[in-house]
């Protein structure tokens, strides 16, 4: 019995498998389904290097989940979803202190001594619209049980795509090129 219990506690300290980011696509489910009762003044922030103008297609960006709390240990889970239908979008790439879970649709911590985790997200190769990153932070009291922990959720806000859909592309010709004084533009 003791080895089974120890294995269970060790596996959860490396992040829960499944969908627990608190996102709409994860059904709003977060770590509160197991962890509750604590009060550590916890907060979660998601930072990234995606330009304010939006993400480019097929491009890798750096993300960081930062948890602040007075707890002795922390964990997180994050996912990326489209704004149109909450489908998973892009590819999450684990860093040194994170791992992929839920069929690679979510990313979680590998240890609970950190309060900041760095990893990457590769945007999709085709335009799927805006993306939002959702994260849940578990500020744990370190007793190895699920009571006395505080869970908070947060999101990045909408990040738009820089791509142009085929329907919005304008196909035209411009001549002569180079021109001195007049230019002709031919539209379809």
N, CA, C and O of each residue as an XYZ file, in Angstrom:
752
protein
N       0.823     -1.194      0.000
C       0.000      0.000      0.000
C       0.868      1.259      0.000
O       0.580      2.201     -0.738
N       1.916      1.288      0.810
C       2.769      2.476      0.889
C       3.437      2.779     -0.451
O       3.455      3.944     -0.847
N       3.997      1.782     -1.184
C       4.590      2.104     -2.481
C       3.579      2.680     -3.464
O       3.921      3.574     -4.239
N       2.349      2.192     -3.450
C       1.326      2.716     -4.356
C       1.025      4.163     -4.008
O       0.951      5.006     -4.902
N       0.850      4.471     -2.726
C       0.581      5.830     -2.284
C       1.753      6.749     -2.623
O       1.536      7.866     -3.091
N       2.969      6.310     -2.400
C       4.146      7.125     -2.714
C       4.220      7.400     -4.199
O       4.535      8.519     -4.606
N       3.934      6.389     -5.027
C       3.962      6.586     -6.479
C       2.911      7.600     -6.900
O       3.170      8.451     -7.751
N       1.719      7.512     -6.303
C       0.641      8.440     -6.626
C       1.033      9.871     -6.286
O       0.800     10.776     -7.087
N       1.619     10.095     -5.126
C       2.022     11.443     -4.720
C       3.151     11.971     -5.593
O       3.161     13.150     -5.948
N       4.105     11.106     -5.942
C       5.222     11.544     -6.778
C       4.738     11.886     -8.181
O       5.221     12.849     -8.776
N       3.788     11.114     -8.726
C       3.342     11.382    -10.094
C       2.587     12.695    -10.169
O       2.707     13.400    -11.172
N       1.807     13.060     -9.145
C       1.093     14.324     -9.168
C       2.016     15.508     -8.925
O       1.711     16.618     -9.359
N       3.140     15.299     -8.243
C       4.071     16.409     -8.049
C       4.719     16.808     -9.365
O       5.306     17.886     -9.460
N       4.623     15.962    -10.374
C       5.129     16.262    -11.708
C       4.041     16.744    -12.648
O       4.247     16.751    -13.862
N       2.906     17.141    -12.135
C       1.825     17.661    -12.964
C       0.799     16.595    -13.267
O       1.144     15.456    -13.583
N      -0.438     16.961    -13.170
C      -1.547     16.046    -13.411
C      -1.756     15.868    -14.903
O      -1.789     16.842    -15.656
N      -1.899     14.615    -15.329
C      -2.243     14.346    -16.725
C      -3.713     14.681    -16.912
O      -4.487     14.660    -15.955
N      -4.090     14.983    -18.122
C      -5.469     15.350    -18.395
C      -5.583     16.831    -18.679
O      -4.581     17.521    -18.873
N      -6.813     17.312    -18.702
C      -7.110     18.690    -19.083
C      -7.566     19.476    -17.856
O      -8.729     19.387    -17.463
N      -6.656     20.247    -17.244
C      -6.938     20.967    -15.998
C      -6.484     22.423    -16.053
O      -6.096     22.977    -15.025
N      -6.523     23.058    -17.230
C      -6.048     24.433    -17.382
C      -7.094     25.476    -17.005
O      -6.770     26.656    -16.872
N      -8.345     25.055    -16.831
C      -9.421     26.002    -16.564
C      -9.971     26.644    -17.826
O     -10.819     27.532    -17.744
N      -9.503     26.208    -19.000
C      -9.925     26.811    -20.270
C     -11.322     26.354    -20.666
O     -11.799     25.330    -20.177
N     -11.985     27.106    -21.552
C     -13.288     26.667    -22.056
C     -13.208     25.307    -22.761
O     -14.113     24.485    -22.612
N     -12.148     25.062    -23.517
C     -11.979     23.785    -24.202
C     -11.725     22.626    -23.261
O     -11.970     21.472    -23.613
N     -11.236     22.923    -22.067
C     -11.046     21.892    -21.038
C     -12.269     21.821    -20.131
O     -12.218     21.234    -19.050
N     -13.369     22.424    -20.579
C     -14.612     22.397    -19.807
C     -14.561     23.245    -18.552
O     -15.377     23.065    -17.647
N     -13.600     24.181    -18.487
C     -13.447     25.015    -17.296
C     -12.829     24.268    -16.124
O     -12.693     24.826    -15.035
N     -12.453     23.007    -16.338
C     -11.897     22.182    -15.270
C     -10.481     22.630    -14.929
O      -9.640     22.802    -15.811
N     -10.238     22.813    -13.662
C      -8.897     23.150    -13.182
C      -8.571     22.222    -12.028
O      -9.302     21.268    -11.764
N      -7.508     22.492    -11.361
C      -7.060     21.650    -10.246
C      -8.003     21.730     -9.047
O      -7.823     20.988     -8.082
N      -9.006     22.615     -9.083
C      -9.957     22.712     -7.972
C     -10.791     21.454     -7.827
O     -11.433     21.258     -6.795
N     -10.796     20.584     -8.853
C     -11.538     19.330     -8.720
C     -10.930     18.453     -7.625
O     -11.609     17.571     -7.098
N      -9.666     18.680     -7.276
C      -9.013     17.931     -6.188
C      -8.471     18.850     -5.087
O      -8.605     18.538     -3.904
N      -7.871     19.958     -5.460
C      -7.172     20.826     -4.508
C      -8.061     21.990     -4.083
O      -8.669     22.651     -4.924
N      -8.135     22.238     -2.779
C      -8.920     23.369     -2.287
C      -8.602     23.645     -0.820
O      -7.917     22.870     -0.153
N      -9.116     24.768     -0.344
C      -9.054     25.076      1.075
C      -7.935     25.992      1.521
O      -7.944     26.455      2.661
N      -6.971     26.268      0.657
C      -5.842     27.103      1.051
C      -6.050     28.564      0.708
O      -6.919     28.917     -0.089
N      -5.248     29.393      1.314
C      -5.286     30.823      1.032
C      -3.853     31.344      1.079
O      -3.313     31.619      2.150
N      -3.242     31.475     -0.107
C      -1.848     31.890     -0.193
C      -1.664     33.185     -0.983
O      -0.538     33.531     -1.341
N      -2.758     33.906     -1.258
C      -2.656     35.117     -2.067
C      -2.118     34.822     -3.453
O      -1.378     35.625     -4.021
N      -2.487     33.668     -4.000
C      -1.931     33.200     -5.274
C      -2.418     34.016     -6.466
O      -3.535     34.533     -6.482
N      -1.545     34.111     -7.456
C      -1.837     34.787     -8.717
C      -1.047     34.079     -9.805
O       0.046     33.576     -9.545
N      -1.582     34.033    -11.016
C      -0.879     33.432    -12.146
C      -0.848     34.428    -13.298
O      -1.838     35.104    -13.581
N       0.302     34.505    -13.957
C       0.468     35.385    -15.113
C       1.099     34.579    -16.246
O       1.918     33.689    -16.017
N       0.702     34.909    -17.460
C       1.260     34.272    -18.657
C       1.949     35.366    -19.462
O       1.305     36.318    -19.902
N       3.260     35.228    -19.654
C       3.984     36.187    -20.477
C       4.454     35.471    -21.737
O       4.612     34.251    -21.751
N       4.677     36.248    -22.793
C       5.087     35.670    -24.077
C       5.779     36.737    -24.902
O       5.713     37.928    -24.596
N       6.446     36.282    -25.962
C       7.102     37.235    -26.861
C       6.385     37.350    -28.208
O       7.001     37.721    -29.207
N       5.089     37.033    -28.240
C       4.293     37.243    -29.443
C       4.096     38.752    -29.584
O       3.682     39.405    -28.626
N       4.383     39.318    -30.758
C       4.206     40.770    -30.926
C       2.761     41.203    -30.671
O       1.832     40.420    -30.869
N       2.576     42.432    -30.238
C       1.239     42.963    -29.981
C       0.379     42.950    -31.239
O      -0.849     42.914    -31.155
N       1.020     42.977    -32.397
C       0.282     42.960    -33.667
C      -0.276     41.583    -33.992
O      -1.163     41.472    -34.839
N       0.218     40.524    -33.341
C      -0.293     39.177    -33.561
C       0.813     38.199    -33.892
O       1.966     38.584    -34.087
N       0.445     36.920    -33.954
C       1.423     35.872    -34.246
C       1.523     35.612    -35.740
O       0.539     35.697    -36.474
N       2.742     35.293    -36.171
C       2.963     34.876    -37.548
C       2.751     33.378    -37.633
O       2.943     32.664    -36.649
N       2.357     32.898    -38.799
C       2.129     31.474    -38.986
C       3.440     30.699    -38.918
O       4.489     31.185    -39.341
N       3.361     29.474    -38.374
C       4.488     28.542    -38.335
C       5.739     29.157    -37.689
O       6.850     28.994    -38.192
N       5.544     29.855    -36.583
C       6.624     30.548    -35.884
C       6.637     30.119    -34.419
O       5.580     29.957    -33.810
N       7.826     29.934    -33.854
C       7.963     29.509    -32.465
C       8.140     30.721    -31.558
O       8.961     31.598    -31.825
N       7.353     30.756    -30.475
C       7.385     31.842    -29.504
C       7.689     31.290    -28.109
O       7.396     30.134    -27.806
N       8.279     32.135    -27.276
C       8.598     31.776    -25.899
C       7.444     32.173    -24.988
O       6.901     33.272    -25.100
N       7.077     31.266    -24.085
C       6.037     31.530    -23.098
C       6.593     31.260    -21.711
O       7.490     30.434    -21.538
N       6.055     31.960    -20.730
C       6.407     31.746    -19.337
C       5.140     31.821    -18.503
O       4.338     32.743    -18.655
N       4.968     30.852    -17.628
C       3.914     30.915    -16.622
C       4.608     31.309    -15.320
O       5.571     30.669    -14.899
N       4.107     32.366    -14.692
C       4.681     32.852    -13.444
C       3.600     32.784    -12.373
O       2.525     33.367    -12.509
N       3.914     32.058    -11.307
C       3.005     31.981    -10.171
C       3.565     32.759     -9.005
O       4.753     32.667     -8.695
N       2.711     33.520     -8.362
C       3.143     34.206     -7.152
C       2.205     33.783     -6.024
O       0.983     33.798     -6.171
N       2.799     33.411     -4.910
C       2.021     33.005     -3.742
C       2.973     32.892     -2.551
O       4.193     32.943     -2.701
N       2.393     32.741     -1.391
C       3.208     32.514     -0.196
C       3.300     31.020      0.135
O       3.737     30.656      1.227
N       2.895     30.159     -0.793
C       2.904     28.712     -0.552
C       4.313     28.135     -0.674
O       5.224     28.778     -1.197
N       4.466     26.916     -0.182
C       5.776     26.265     -0.225
C       6.052     25.564     -1.553
O       7.208     25.271     -1.859
N       5.025     25.293     -2.341
C       5.235     24.669     -3.645
C       4.125     25.083     -4.602
O       3.021     25.431     -4.183
N       4.436     25.040     -5.893
C       3.494     25.476     -6.926
C       3.528     24.513     -8.100
O       4.530     23.840     -8.342
N       2.432     24.458     -8.817
C       2.345     23.700    -10.051
C       1.417     24.425    -11.004
O       0.667     25.307    -10.585
N       1.456     24.069    -12.278
C       0.611     24.740    -13.251
C       0.208     23.783    -14.359
O       0.776     22.702    -14.514
N      -0.796     24.213    -15.130
C      -1.121     23.586    -16.395
C      -1.615     24.680    -17.330
O      -2.333     25.587    -16.909
N      -1.222     24.591    -18.618
C      -1.564     25.605    -19.622
C      -1.988     24.926    -20.907
O      -1.537     23.824    -21.219
N      -2.863     25.594    -21.655
C      -3.234     25.160    -23.000
C      -3.437     26.386    -23.878
O      -3.591     27.501    -23.380
N      -3.436     26.168    -25.201
C      -3.675     27.226    -26.190
C      -4.915     26.847    -26.988
O      -5.017     25.726    -27.485
N      -5.869     27.787    -27.114
C      -7.124     27.494    -27.806
C      -7.514     28.617    -28.751
O      -7.200     29.785    -28.523
N      -8.210     28.233    -29.826
C      -8.743     29.220    -30.757
C      -9.858     29.989    -30.059
O     -10.529     29.465    -29.171
N     -10.045     31.227    -30.471
C     -11.110     32.027    -29.892
C     -12.464     31.715    -30.526
O     -13.508     31.985    -29.932
N     -12.445     31.154    -31.717
C     -13.707     30.889    -32.415
C     -14.448     29.689    -31.849
O     -15.670     29.744    -31.708
N     -13.746     28.601    -31.518
C     -14.434     27.387    -31.065
C     -13.710     26.645    -29.939
O     -14.065     25.509    -29.625
N     -12.706     27.267    -29.334
C     -11.952     26.683    -28.219
C     -11.253     25.371    -28.566
O     -11.028     24.532    -27.694
N     -10.912     25.196    -29.842
C     -10.117     24.037    -30.259
C      -8.661     24.295    -29.900
O      -8.220     25.444    -29.875
N      -7.919     23.241    -29.625
C      -6.493     23.382    -29.336
C      -5.800     23.893    -30.601
O      -6.147     23.490    -31.712
N      -4.822     24.782    -30.426
C      -4.180     25.441    -31.565
C      -2.669     25.472    -31.362
O      -2.189     25.710    -30.254
N      -1.932     25.233    -32.426
C      -0.479     25.277    -32.367
C       0.097     24.058    -31.664
O      -0.607     23.096    -31.358
N       1.400     24.130    -31.417
C       2.126     23.023    -30.794
C       2.881     23.532    -29.578
O       3.695     24.449    -29.689
N       2.617     22.943    -28.417
C       3.348     23.278    -27.202
C       4.644     22.478    -27.177
O       4.661     21.301    -27.536
N       5.732     23.121    -26.751
C       7.058     22.494    -26.712
C       7.583     22.622    -25.285
O       7.822     23.728    -24.800
N       7.760     21.487    -24.618
C       8.173     21.485    -23.211
C       9.581     22.038    -23.042
O      10.444     21.880    -23.906
N       9.786     22.690    -21.902
C      11.109     23.179    -21.518
C      11.708     22.264    -20.462
O      11.221     21.155    -20.243
N      12.753     22.724    -19.817
C      13.479     21.909    -18.837
C      12.636     21.575    -17.604
O      12.865     20.547    -16.967
N      11.665     22.427    -17.256
C      10.872     22.196    -16.052
C       9.390     21.989    -16.372
O       8.525     22.256    -15.538
N       9.109     21.510    -17.585
C       7.722     21.267    -17.974
C       7.620     19.997    -18.804
O       8.619     19.486    -19.311
N       6.392     19.496    -18.935
C       6.152     18.311    -19.742
C       4.782     18.409    -20.389
O       3.892     19.094    -19.885
N       4.623     17.714    -21.516
C       3.354     17.693    -22.225
C       2.441     16.644    -21.601
O       2.889     15.565    -21.214
N       1.152     16.977    -21.508
C       0.137     16.066    -20.971
C      -1.105     16.159    -21.841
O      -1.173     16.992    -22.746
N      -2.085     15.309    -21.572
C      -3.365     15.341    -22.277
C      -3.173     15.203    -23.782
O      -3.719     15.989    -24.556
N      -2.394     14.199    -24.197
C      -2.150     13.985    -25.631
C      -1.430     15.145    -26.282
O      -1.667     15.442    -27.453
N      -0.544     15.814    -25.538
C       0.251     16.973    -25.981
C      -0.580     18.240    -26.187
O      -0.088     19.209    -26.765
N      -1.832     18.247    -25.724
C      -2.684     19.426    -25.862
C      -2.481     20.424    -24.720
O      -2.861     21.589    -24.840
N      -1.887     19.974    -23.620
C      -1.639     20.826    -22.462
C      -0.189     20.642    -22.029
O       0.462     19.660    -22.388
N       0.303     21.601    -21.253
C       1.667     21.521    -20.716
C       1.580     21.745    -19.216
O       0.764     22.540    -18.748
N       2.430     21.039    -18.452
C       2.385     21.092    -16.997
C       3.803     21.121    -16.434
O       4.774     20.996    -17.180
N       3.917     21.283    -15.130
C       5.202     21.364    -14.435
C       5.824     19.984    -14.250
O       5.131     18.967    -14.281
N       7.145     19.967    -14.057
C       7.833     18.720    -13.704
C       8.328     18.743    -12.266
O       8.667     17.695    -11.716
N       8.375     19.906    -11.655
C       8.702     19.982    -10.226
C       7.926     21.126     -9.606
O       7.471     22.026    -10.311
N       7.773     21.096     -8.301
C       6.943     22.091     -7.628
C       7.752     23.114     -6.842
O       7.185     23.908     -6.091
N       9.066     23.102     -7.007
C       9.891     24.085     -6.300
C       9.989     25.389     -7.075
O      10.408     26.406     -6.521
N       9.611     25.376     -8.339
C       9.654     26.591     -9.157
C       8.397     27.426     -8.951
O       7.368     26.932     -8.491
N       8.506     28.684     -9.298
C       7.323     29.539     -9.381
C       7.245     30.164    -10.772
O       6.385     31.004    -11.038
N       8.152     29.746    -11.656
C       8.182     30.243    -13.030
C       8.625     29.098    -13.938
O       9.590     28.395    -13.635
N       7.918     28.915    -15.051
C       8.218     27.825    -15.975
C       8.282     28.380    -17.389
O       7.376     29.091    -17.824
N       9.362     28.054    -18.112
C       9.570     28.516    -19.485
C       9.391     27.357    -20.458
O       9.836     26.239    -20.202
N       8.736     27.641    -21.570
C       8.528     26.650    -22.620
C       8.195     27.407    -23.894
O       8.275     28.635    -23.910
N       7.821     26.706    -24.967
C       7.554     27.371    -26.244
C       6.217     26.937    -26.831
O       5.658     25.903    -26.467
N       5.729     27.751    -27.740
C       4.520     27.464    -28.502
C       4.818     27.760    -29.962
O       5.292     28.846    -30.294
N       4.543     26.796    -30.835
C       4.707     27.002    -32.270
C       3.331     27.238    -32.861
O       2.434     26.406    -32.725
N       3.170     28.380    -33.519
C       1.876     28.744    -34.090
C       1.525     27.802    -35.244
O       2.406     27.167    -35.824
N       0.242     27.716    -35.568
C      -0.164     26.809    -36.646
C       0.357     27.278    -37.997
O       0.698     28.448    -38.172
N       0.415     26.351    -38.950
C       0.904     26.664    -40.298
C      -0.173     27.333    -41.145
O       0.135     27.954    -42.162
N      -1.435     27.210    -40.733
C      -2.540     27.844    -41.461
C      -3.283     28.776    -40.517
O      -3.234     28.603    -39.299
N      -3.963     29.749    -41.071
C      -4.685     30.723    -40.260
C      -5.878     30.056    -39.588
O      -6.794     29.574    -40.255
N      -5.854     30.035    -38.273
C      -6.972     29.506    -37.495
C      -7.575     30.586    -36.608
O      -8.369     30.294    -35.714
N      -7.197     31.825    -36.857
C      -7.735     32.937    -36.089
C      -6.974     33.184    -34.809
O      -5.849     32.718    -34.631
N      -7.613     33.933    -33.914
C      -6.981     34.328    -32.662
C      -6.782     33.164    -31.711
O      -7.463     32.142    -31.800
N      -5.834     33.337    -30.796
C      -5.503     32.319    -29.796
C      -5.527     32.970    -28.412
O      -5.211     34.150    -28.256
N      -5.907     32.178    -27.419
C      -5.787     32.583    -26.021
C      -5.089     31.454    -25.273
O      -5.424     30.282    -25.446
N      -4.117     31.814    -24.443
C      -3.455     30.851    -23.568
C      -4.171     30.889    -22.219
O      -4.397     31.962    -21.659
N      -4.525     29.716    -21.703
C      -5.197     29.589    -20.414
C      -4.308     28.799    -19.464
O      -3.706     27.801    -19.860
N      -4.221     29.239    -18.215
C      -3.384     28.527    -17.235
C      -4.082     28.444    -15.882
O      -4.824     29.341    -15.483
N      -3.822     27.345    -15.197
C      -4.243     27.173    -13.806
C      -2.986     26.995    -12.966
O      -2.076     26.263    -13.356
N      -2.931     27.657    -11.820
C      -1.816     27.532    -10.880
C      -2.338     26.899     -9.602
O      -3.372     27.306     -9.072
N      -1.615     25.901     -9.114
C      -1.934     25.276     -7.833
C      -0.859     25.701     -6.837
O       0.291     25.273     -6.923
N      -1.252     26.548     -5.894
C      -0.357     26.947     -4.808
C      -0.605     25.955     -3.674
O      -1.635     26.010     -3.002
N       0.351     25.048     -3.471
C       0.150     23.935     -2.543
C       0.871     24.170     -1.219
O       1.887     24.862     -1.163
N       0.329     23.584     -0.162
C       0.944     23.741      1.153
C       2.061     22.728      1.391
O       2.722     22.776      2.429
N       2.281     21.819      0.453
C       3.405     20.895      0.537
C       3.205     19.709      1.456
O       4.173     19.020      1.779
N       1.959     19.441      1.898
C       1.736     18.316      2.808
C       1.517     16.991      2.065
O       1.315     15.960      2.707
N       1.553     16.998      0.734
C       1.380     15.772     -0.037
C      -0.065     15.376     -0.224
O      -0.343     14.371     -0.879
N      -0.991     16.129      0.329
C      -2.422     15.861      0.180
C      -3.050     16.965     -0.658
O      -2.370     17.911     -1.056
N      -4.331     16.849     -0.923
C      -5.007     17.830     -1.773
C      -5.724     18.914     -0.986
O      -6.256     19.850     -1.582
N      -5.752     18.812      0.325
C      -6.423     19.849      1.114
C      -5.428     20.937      1.494
O      -4.228     20.694      1.615
N      -5.958     22.140      1.679
C      -5.114     23.255      2.080
C      -4.355     23.900      0.947
O      -3.383     24.618      1.186
N      -4.782     23.657     -0.304
C      -4.134     24.233     -1.486
C      -5.054     25.282     -2.118
O      -6.273     25.218     -1.957
N      -4.476     26.234     -2.829
C      -5.253     27.274     -3.516
C      -5.005     27.190     -5.012
O      -3.856     27.149     -5.453
N      -6.081     27.163     -5.796
C      -5.986     27.121     -7.253
C      -6.532     28.423     -7.814
O      -7.617     28.865     -7.436
N      -5.769     29.040     -8.726
C      -6.215     30.241     -9.428
C      -6.010     30.025    -10.927
O      -5.148     29.249    -11.340
N      -6.802     30.712    -11.725
C      -6.690     30.604    -13.183
C      -6.466     31.980    -13.791
O      -6.777     33.002    -13.180
N      -5.925     31.990    -14.997
C      -5.699     33.225    -15.727
C      -5.571     32.946    -17.208
O      -5.475     31.793    -17.629
N      -5.570     34.004    -17.992
C      -5.383     33.843    -19.431
C      -4.593     35.009    -20.004
O      -4.417     36.044    -19.361
N      -4.125     34.813    -21.223
C      -3.277     35.811    -21.886
C      -4.068     36.925    -22.531
O      -3.489     37.944    -22.909
N      -5.366     36.769    -22.670
C      -6.152     37.666    -23.502
C      -6.004     37.214    -24.952
O      -5.150     36.386    -25.268
N      -6.822     37.751    -25.810
C      -6.822     37.344    -27.222
C      -5.559     37.815    -27.923
O      -5.175     38.981    -27.823
N      -4.920     36.896    -28.632
C      -3.759     37.201    -29.471
C      -4.178     36.899    -30.905
O      -4.487     35.754    -31.232
N      -4.191     37.903    -31.748
C      -4.653     37.726    -33.122
C      -3.576     37.154    -34.028
O      -2.392     37.146    -33.692
N      -4.009     36.684    -35.168
C      -3.107     36.166    -36.200
C      -2.771     37.279    -37.172
O      -3.620     38.115    -37.482
N      -1.528     37.295    -37.659
C      -1.125     38.281    -38.657
C      -1.449     37.853    -40.079
O      -1.293     38.640    -41.012
N      -1.897     36.619    -40.258
C      -2.123     36.111    -41.607
C      -3.374     36.722    -42.217
O      -4.248     37.232    -41.515
N      -3.436     36.658    -43.518
C      -4.589     37.148    -44.268
C      -5.264     35.939    -44.907
O      -4.606     35.137    -45.569
N      -6.559     35.808    -44.712
C      -7.268     34.695    -45.320
C      -7.342     34.885    -46.826
O      -7.302     36.016    -47.309
N      -7.450     33.796    -47.573
C      -7.512     33.856    -49.028
C      -8.666     34.722    -49.511
O      -8.552     35.392    -50.537
N      -9.787     34.713    -48.772
C     -10.935     35.518    -49.176
C     -10.640     37.012    -49.130
O     -11.280     37.788    -49.840
N      -9.694     37.420    -48.316
C      -9.380     38.838    -48.163
C      -8.176     39.282    -48.991
O      -7.844     40.467    -49.014
N      -7.526     38.349    -49.665
C      -6.387     38.723    -50.500
C      -6.876     39.455    -51.742
O      -7.880     39.070    -52.341
N      -6.183     40.481    -52.115
C      -6.526     41.244    -53.293
C      -5.509     40.922    -54.376
O      -4.323     41.221    -54.237
N      -5.975     40.318    -55.441
C      -5.108     39.933    -56.544
C      -5.138     41.070    -57.574
O      -6.185     41.368    -58.149
N      -3.990     41.695    -57.798
C      -3.963     42.814    -58.739
C      -2.605     42.875    -59.436
O      -1.628     42.263    -59.004
N      -2.583     43.634    -60.525
C      -1.337     43.901    -61.260
C      -1.083     45.393    -61.243
O      -2.017     46.195    -61.276
N       0.197     45.763    -61.190
C       0.571     47.168    -61.198
C       1.694     47.341    -62.222
O       2.683     46.608    -62.195
N       1.535     48.323    -63.135
C       2.539     48.549    -64.171
C       2.528     50.010    -64.580
O       1.536     50.685    -64.306
N       3.535     50.532    -65.199
C       4.862     49.941    -65.333
C       5.593     49.975    -63.996
O       5.263     50.740    -63.089
N       6.572     49.133    -63.920
C       7.358     49.056    -62.700
C       8.819     48.943    -63.092
O       9.199     47.901    -63.625
N       9.638     49.906    -62.875
C       9.404     51.136    -62.119
C       8.644     52.157    -62.966
O       8.602     52.060    -64.192
N       8.047     53.134    -62.290
C       7.278     54.175    -62.957
C       7.849     55.531    -62.569
O       8.387     55.708    -61.476
N       7.720     56.497    -63.497
C       8.188     57.856    -63.219
C       7.066     58.748    -62.726
O       7.237     59.462    -61.738
N       5.909     58.721    -63.399
C       4.856     59.649    -63.008
C       3.485     58.978    -62.890
O       2.689     59.376    -62.039
N       3.192     57.994    -63.700
C       1.880     57.342    -63.662
C       2.043     55.845    -63.445
O       2.996     55.218    -63.909
N       1.084     55.307    -62.727
C       1.042     53.871    -62.482
C      -0.364     53.377    -62.823
O      -1.352     54.042    -62.512
N      -0.450     52.232    -63.449
C      -1.761     51.625    -63.739
C      -1.927     50.411    -62.829
O      -1.004     49.623    -62.620
N      -3.138     50.297    -62.300
C      -3.468     49.160    -61.441
C      -4.616     48.407    -62.106
O      -5.653     48.987    -62.428
N      -4.413     47.094    -62.308
C      -5.434     46.273    -62.929
C      -5.973     45.308    -61.888
O      -5.237     44.490    -61.337
N      -7.293     45.419    -61.622
C      -7.962     44.541    -60.668
C      -8.699     43.439    -61.423
O      -9.083     43.648    -62.574
N      -8.904     42.296    -60.828
C      -9.646     41.222    -61.522
C     -11.123     41.586    -61.699
O     -11.890     40.802    -62.259
